[in-house]
mmCIF file of C-alpha atoms in Angstrom:
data_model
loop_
_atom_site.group_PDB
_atom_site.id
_atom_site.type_symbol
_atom_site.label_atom_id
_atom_site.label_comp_id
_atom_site.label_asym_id
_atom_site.label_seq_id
_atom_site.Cartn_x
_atom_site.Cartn_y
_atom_site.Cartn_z
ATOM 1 C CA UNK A 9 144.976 110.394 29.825
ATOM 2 C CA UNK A 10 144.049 106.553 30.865
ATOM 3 C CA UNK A 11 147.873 106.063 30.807
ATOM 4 C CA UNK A 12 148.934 109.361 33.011
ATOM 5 C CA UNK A 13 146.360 108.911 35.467
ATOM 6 C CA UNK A 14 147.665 105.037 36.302
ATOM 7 C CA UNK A 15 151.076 106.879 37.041
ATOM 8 C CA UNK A 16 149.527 109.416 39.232
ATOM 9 C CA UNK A 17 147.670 106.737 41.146
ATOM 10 C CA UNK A 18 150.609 104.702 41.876
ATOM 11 C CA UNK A 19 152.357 107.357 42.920
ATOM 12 C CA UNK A 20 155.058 107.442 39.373
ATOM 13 C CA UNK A 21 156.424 110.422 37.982
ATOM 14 C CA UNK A 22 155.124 111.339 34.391
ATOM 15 C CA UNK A 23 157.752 112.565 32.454
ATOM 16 C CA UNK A 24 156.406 112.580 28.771
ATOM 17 C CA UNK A 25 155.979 116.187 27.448
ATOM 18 C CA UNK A 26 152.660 117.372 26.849
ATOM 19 C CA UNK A 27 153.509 119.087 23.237
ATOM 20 C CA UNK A 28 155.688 116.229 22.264
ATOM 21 C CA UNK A 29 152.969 113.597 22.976
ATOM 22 C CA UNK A 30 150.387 115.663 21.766
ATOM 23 C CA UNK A 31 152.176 115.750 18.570
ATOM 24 C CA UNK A 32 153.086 111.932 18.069
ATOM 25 C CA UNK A 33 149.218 111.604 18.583
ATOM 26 C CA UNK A 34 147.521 114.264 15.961
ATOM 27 C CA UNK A 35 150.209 112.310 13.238
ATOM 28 C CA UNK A 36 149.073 108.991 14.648
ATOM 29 C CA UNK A 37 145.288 110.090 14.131
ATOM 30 C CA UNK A 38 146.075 111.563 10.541
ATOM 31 C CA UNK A 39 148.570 108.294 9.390
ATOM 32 C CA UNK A 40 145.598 106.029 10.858
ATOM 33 C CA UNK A 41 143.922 103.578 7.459
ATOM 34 C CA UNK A 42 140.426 104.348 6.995
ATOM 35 C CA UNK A 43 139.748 101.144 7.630
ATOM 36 C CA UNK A 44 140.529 101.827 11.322
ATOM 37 C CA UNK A 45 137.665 104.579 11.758
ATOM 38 C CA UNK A 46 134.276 104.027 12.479
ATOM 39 C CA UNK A 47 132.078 105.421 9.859
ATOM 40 C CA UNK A 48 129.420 108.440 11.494
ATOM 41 C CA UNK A 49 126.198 107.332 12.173
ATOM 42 C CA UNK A 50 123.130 108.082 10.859
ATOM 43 C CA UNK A 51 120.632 109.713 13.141
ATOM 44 C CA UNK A 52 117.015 108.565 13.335
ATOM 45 C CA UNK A 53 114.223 110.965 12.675
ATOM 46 C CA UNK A 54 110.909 111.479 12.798
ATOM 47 C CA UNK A 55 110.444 110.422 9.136
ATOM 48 C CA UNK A 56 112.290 107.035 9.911
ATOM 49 C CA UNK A 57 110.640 106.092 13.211
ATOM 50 C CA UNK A 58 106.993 106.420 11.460
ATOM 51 C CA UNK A 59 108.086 104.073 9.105
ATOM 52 C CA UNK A 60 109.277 101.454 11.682
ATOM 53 C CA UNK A 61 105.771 102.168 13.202
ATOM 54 C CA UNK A 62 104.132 100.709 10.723
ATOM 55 C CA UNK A 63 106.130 97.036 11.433
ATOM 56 C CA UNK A 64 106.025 96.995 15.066
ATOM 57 C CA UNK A 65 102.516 95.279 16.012
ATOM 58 C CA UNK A 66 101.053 97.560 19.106
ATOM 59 C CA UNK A 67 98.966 94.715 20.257
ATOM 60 C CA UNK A 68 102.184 92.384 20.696
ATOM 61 C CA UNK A 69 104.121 93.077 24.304
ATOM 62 C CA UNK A 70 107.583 92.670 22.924
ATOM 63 C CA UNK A 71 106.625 95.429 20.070
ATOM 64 C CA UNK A 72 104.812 97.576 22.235
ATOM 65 C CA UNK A 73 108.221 97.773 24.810
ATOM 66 C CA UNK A 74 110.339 98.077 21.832
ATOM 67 C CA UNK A 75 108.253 100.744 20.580
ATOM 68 C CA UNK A 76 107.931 102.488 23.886
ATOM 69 C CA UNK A 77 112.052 102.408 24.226
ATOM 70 C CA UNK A 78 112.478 104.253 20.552
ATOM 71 C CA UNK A 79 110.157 106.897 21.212
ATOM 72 C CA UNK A 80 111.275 107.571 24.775
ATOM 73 C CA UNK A 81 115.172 107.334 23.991
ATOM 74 C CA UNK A 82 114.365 109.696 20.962
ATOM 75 C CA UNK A 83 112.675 112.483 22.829
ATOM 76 C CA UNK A 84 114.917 112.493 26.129
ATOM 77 C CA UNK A 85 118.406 111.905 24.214
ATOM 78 C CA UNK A 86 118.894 108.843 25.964
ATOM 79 C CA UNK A 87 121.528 106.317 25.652
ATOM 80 C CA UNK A 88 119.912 103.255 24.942
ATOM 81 C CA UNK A 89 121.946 101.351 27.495
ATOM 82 C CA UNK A 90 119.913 103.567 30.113
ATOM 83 C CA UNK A 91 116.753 102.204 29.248
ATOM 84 C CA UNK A 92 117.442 98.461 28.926
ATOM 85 C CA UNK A 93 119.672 95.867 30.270
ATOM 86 C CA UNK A 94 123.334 95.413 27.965
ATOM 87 C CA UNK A 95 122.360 91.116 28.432
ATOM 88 C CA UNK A 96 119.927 88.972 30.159
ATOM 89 C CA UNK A 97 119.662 88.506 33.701
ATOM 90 C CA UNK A 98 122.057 92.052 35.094
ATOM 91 C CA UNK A 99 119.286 93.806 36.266
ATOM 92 C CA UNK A 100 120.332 95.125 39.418
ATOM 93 C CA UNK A 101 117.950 97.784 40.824
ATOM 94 C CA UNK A 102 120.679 100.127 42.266
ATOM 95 C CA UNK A 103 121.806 101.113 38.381
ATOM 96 C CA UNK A 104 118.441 100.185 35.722
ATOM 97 C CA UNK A 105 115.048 102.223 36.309
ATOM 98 C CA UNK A 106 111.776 100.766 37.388
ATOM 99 C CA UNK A 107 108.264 101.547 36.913
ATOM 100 C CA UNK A 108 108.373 103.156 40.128
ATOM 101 C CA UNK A 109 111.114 105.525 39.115
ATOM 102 C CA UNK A 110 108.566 107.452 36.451
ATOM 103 C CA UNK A 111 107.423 110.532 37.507
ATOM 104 C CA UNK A 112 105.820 114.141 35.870
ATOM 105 C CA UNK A 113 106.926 117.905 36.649
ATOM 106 C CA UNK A 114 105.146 120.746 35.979
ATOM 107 C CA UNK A 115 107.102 124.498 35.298
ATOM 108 C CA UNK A 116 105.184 127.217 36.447
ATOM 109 C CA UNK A 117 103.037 127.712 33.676
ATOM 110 C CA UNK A 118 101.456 124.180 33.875
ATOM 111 C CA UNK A 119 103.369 122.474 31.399
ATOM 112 C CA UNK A 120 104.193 118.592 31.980
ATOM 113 C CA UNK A 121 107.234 116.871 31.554
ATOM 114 C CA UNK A 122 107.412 113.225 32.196
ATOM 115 C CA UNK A 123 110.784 112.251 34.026
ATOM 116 C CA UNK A 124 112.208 108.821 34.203
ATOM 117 C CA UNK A 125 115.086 108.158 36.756
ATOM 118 C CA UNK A 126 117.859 106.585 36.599
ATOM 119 C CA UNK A 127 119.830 105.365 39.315
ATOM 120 C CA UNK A 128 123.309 105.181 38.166
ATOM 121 C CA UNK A 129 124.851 106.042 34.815
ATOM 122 C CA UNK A 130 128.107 105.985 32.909
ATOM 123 C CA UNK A 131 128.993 109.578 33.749
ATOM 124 C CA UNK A 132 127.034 110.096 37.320
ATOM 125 C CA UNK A 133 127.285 107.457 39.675
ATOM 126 C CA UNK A 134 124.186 109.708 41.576
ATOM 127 C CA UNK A 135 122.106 109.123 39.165
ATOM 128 C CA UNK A 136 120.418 111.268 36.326
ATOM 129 C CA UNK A 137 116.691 112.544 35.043
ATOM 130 C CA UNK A 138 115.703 111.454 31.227
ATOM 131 C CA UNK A 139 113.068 114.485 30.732
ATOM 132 C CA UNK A 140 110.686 114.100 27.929
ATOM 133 C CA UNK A 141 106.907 115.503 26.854
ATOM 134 C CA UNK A 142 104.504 114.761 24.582
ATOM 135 C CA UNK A 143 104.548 115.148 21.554
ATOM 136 C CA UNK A 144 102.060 115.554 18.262
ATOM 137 C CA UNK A 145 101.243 112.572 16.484
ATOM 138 C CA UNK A 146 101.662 108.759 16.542
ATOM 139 C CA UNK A 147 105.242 109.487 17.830
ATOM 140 C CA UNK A 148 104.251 110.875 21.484
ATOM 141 C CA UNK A 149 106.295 108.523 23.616
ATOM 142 C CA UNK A 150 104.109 109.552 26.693
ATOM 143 C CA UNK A 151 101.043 107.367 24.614
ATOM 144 C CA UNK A 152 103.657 104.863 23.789
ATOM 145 C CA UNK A 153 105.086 104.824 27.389
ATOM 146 C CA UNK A 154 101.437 104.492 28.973
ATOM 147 C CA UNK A 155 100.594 102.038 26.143
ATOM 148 C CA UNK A 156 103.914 99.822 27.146
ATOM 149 C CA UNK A 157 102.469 100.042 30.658
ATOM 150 C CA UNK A 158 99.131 99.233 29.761
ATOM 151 C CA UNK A 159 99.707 95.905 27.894
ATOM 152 C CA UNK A 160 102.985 94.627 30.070
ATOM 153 C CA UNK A 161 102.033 96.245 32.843
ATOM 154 C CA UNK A 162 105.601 95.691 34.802
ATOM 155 C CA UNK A 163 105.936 95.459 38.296
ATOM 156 C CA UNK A 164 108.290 97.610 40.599
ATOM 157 C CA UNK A 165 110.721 94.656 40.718
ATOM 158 C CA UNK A 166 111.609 94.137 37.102
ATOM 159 C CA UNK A 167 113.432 96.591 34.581
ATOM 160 C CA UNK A 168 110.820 99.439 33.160
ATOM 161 C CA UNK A 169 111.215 98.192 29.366
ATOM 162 C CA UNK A 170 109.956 94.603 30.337
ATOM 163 C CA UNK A 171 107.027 92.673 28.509
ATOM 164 C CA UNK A 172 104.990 89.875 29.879
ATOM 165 C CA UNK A 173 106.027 85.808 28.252
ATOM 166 C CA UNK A 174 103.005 83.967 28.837
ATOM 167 C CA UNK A 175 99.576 84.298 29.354
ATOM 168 C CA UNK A 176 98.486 86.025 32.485
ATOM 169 C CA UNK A 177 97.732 83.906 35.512
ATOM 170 C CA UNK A 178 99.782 80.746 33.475
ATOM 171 C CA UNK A 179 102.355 79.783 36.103
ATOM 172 C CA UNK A 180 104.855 80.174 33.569
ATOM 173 C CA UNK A 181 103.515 83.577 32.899
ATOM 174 C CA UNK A 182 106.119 86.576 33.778
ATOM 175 C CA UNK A 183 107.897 89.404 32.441
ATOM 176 C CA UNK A 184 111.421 89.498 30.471
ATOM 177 C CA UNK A 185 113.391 92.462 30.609
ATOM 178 C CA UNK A 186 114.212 93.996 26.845
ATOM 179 C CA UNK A 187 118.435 94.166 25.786
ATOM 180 C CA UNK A 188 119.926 95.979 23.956
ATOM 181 C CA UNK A 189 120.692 93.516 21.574
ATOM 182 C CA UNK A 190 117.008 92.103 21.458
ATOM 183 C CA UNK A 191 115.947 95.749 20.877
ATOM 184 C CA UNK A 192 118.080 96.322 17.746
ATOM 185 C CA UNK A 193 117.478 92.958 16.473
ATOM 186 C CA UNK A 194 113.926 93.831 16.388
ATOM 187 C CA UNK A 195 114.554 97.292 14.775
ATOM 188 C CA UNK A 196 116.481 95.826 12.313
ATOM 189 C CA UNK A 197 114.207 92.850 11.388
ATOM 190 C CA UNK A 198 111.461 95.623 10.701
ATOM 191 C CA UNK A 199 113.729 97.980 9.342
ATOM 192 C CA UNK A 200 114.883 95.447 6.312
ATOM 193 C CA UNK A 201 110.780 94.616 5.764
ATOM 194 C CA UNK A 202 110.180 98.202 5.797
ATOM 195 C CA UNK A 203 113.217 98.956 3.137
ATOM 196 C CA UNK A 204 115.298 101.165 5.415
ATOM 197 C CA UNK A 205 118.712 101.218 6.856
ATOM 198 C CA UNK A 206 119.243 99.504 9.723
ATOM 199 C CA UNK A 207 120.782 101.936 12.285
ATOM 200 C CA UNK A 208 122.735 101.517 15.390
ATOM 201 C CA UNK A 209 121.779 102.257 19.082
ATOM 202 C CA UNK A 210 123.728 105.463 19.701
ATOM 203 C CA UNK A 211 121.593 106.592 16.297
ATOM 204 C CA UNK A 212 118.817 107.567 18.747
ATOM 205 C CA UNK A 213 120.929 109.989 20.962
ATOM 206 C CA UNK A 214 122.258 111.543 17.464
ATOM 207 C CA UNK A 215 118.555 111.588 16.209
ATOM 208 C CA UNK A 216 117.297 112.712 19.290
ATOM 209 C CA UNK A 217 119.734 115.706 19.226
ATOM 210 C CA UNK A 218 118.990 116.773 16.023
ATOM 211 C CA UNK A 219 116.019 116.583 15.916
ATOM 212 C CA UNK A 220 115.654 119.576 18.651
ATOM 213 C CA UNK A 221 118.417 121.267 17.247
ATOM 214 C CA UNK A 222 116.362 121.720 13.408
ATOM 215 C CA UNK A 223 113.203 122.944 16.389
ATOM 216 C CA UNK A 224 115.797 126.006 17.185
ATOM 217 C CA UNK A 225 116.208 124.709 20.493
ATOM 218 C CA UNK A 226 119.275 126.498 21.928
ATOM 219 C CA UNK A 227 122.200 124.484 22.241
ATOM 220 C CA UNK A 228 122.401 125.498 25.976
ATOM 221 C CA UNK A 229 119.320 123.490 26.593
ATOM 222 C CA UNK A 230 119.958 120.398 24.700
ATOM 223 C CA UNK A 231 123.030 119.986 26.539
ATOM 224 C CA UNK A 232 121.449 120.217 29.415
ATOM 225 C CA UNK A 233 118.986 117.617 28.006
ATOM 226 C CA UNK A 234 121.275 115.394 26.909
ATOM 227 C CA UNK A 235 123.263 115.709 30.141
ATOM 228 C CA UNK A 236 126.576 116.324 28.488
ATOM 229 C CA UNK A 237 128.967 117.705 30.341
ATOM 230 C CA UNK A 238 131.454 118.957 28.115
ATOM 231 C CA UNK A 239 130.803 119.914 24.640
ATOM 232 C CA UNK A 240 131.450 116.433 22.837
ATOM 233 C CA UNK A 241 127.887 117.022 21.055
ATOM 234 C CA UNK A 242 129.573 119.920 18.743
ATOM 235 C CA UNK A 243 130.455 117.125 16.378
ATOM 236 C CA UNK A 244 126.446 116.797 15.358
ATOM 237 C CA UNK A 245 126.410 120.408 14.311
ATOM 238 C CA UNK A 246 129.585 120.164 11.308
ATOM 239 C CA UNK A 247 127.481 117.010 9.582
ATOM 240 C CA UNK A 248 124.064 118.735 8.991
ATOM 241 C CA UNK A 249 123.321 121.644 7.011
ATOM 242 C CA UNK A 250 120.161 122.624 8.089
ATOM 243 C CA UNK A 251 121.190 122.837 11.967
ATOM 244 C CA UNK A 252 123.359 126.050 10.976
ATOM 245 C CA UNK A 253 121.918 127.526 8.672
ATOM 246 C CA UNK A 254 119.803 129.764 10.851
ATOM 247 C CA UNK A 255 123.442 130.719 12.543
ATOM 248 C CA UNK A 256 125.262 132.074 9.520
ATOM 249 C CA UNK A 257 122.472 134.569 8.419
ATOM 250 C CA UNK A 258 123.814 138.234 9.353
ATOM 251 C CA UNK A 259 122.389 137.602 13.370
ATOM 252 C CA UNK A 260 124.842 138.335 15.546
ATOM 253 C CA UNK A 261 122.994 136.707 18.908
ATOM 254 C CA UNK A 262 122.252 133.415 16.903
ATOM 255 C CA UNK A 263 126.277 133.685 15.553
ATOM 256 C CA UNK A 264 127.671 133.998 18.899
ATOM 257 C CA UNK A 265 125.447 131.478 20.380
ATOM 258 C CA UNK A 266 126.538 129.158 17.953
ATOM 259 C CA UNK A 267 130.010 129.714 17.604
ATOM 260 C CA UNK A 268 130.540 129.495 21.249
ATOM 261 C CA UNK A 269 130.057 125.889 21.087
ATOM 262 C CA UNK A 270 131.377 125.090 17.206
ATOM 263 C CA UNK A 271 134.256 126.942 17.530
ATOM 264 C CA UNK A 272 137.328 125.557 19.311
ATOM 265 C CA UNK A 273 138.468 127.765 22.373
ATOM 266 C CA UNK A 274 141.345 129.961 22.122
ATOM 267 C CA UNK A 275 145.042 128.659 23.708
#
């Protein structure tokens, strides 16, 4: 598509036939080593984060953000390059949320959602809501949000996910902003003490979907949560057992609601 939309642009004629090339790819894909495919990643889950819990001291500000970003990421299905910077020193405020771009909702029944902002993203250069609530538990990430805000206690003018370095009221006291790669490192560090795999970023936005798929969430809605906007998330519903087995029981409206999306479409 990358290659037929640079003709377009520059005004070239495409010529290749759709079948044909469609065909020299699907025998590329099935004649490509195994060595050349990414294995699937494992989700987190609720089970895995309380065990990182236990490693992450709440009383020390780079924890506490790192802490704050896994619960958050988890329960809105967030990317976890929307919630801190990819390397030191890109913060720009026109594409990485602030403290001053939290916010809560209420529906018409009272309940509260917390929404975080962001301004820009890969897939909406307007911008997009992360939408989360609290939750039971140590694992709210409203508490672990507030407790982030608490103890680092960022200003308007430095990423969200930022923790103080120094002593407050030290001149050389501030705030760095977290990365991604200072995130996982940390993950990973307590994740070996703790004996458990380390995982990757994108396992958050897998976890995150399953994890309100086993709830019965309809897929509908975790779409819309995870702001997809095609059906690319499909591919979490062939791995895990437990996700469709409420779909193949003789129930027609929980059959057709899942087959509309695992199914391919009809040409």
């Amino acid at each position: 598509m990358g290659i037929r939309a640079w003709h377009i642009l520059h005004g070239i004629p495409w010529t290749r036939d759709k079948e044909q090339l469609d065909t020299l790819l699907r025998g590329a894909t099935k004649l490509a080593p195994s060595s050349s495919k990414r294995s699937p990643r494992q989700p987190y889950t609720r089970e895995y984060l309380s065990a990182l819990r236990a490693y992450l001291d709440p009383k020390d500000p780079t924890d506490c953000a790192v802490w704050a970003v896994l619960t958050v990421a988890f329960f809105s299905i967030a990317r976890l390059g929307e919630l801190v910077l990819k390397k030191k020193g890109t913060f720009d405020e026109t594409l990485h949320t602030t403290r001053a771009r939290i916010r809560t909702d209420r529906d018409r029944d009272g309940r509260e959602v917390w929404v975080i902002t962001i301004p820009k993203t890969k897939v909406s250069a307007a911008g997009e809501d992360l939408c989360f609530a609290r939750q039971d538990g140590a694992l709210d990430p409203v508490t672990a949000l507030l407790d982030h805000i608490a103890i680092n206690d960022p200003p308007n003018n430095v990423p969200l996910f930022s923790h103080r370095v120094g002593r407050v009221g030290d001149n050389g006291g501030g705030w760095e902003a977290l990365t991604k790669k200072v995130v996982l490192a940390r993950v990973a560090q307590a994740a070996k003490v703790a004996k458990l795999a380390v995982l990757h970023g994108h396992s958050l936005r897998i976890g995150g979907t399953l994890e309100y798929m086993l709830r019965g969430v309809p897929f509908d809605v975790v779409k819309v949560m995870g702001r997809w906007q095609s059906d690319a998330f499909r591919i979490y519903l062939r791995k895990h057992a437990q996700i469709l087995a409420p779909y193949l029981k003789e129930n027609p409206e929980a059959h057709s609601a899942y087959t509309k999306y695992a199914m391919p479409p009809v040409r």
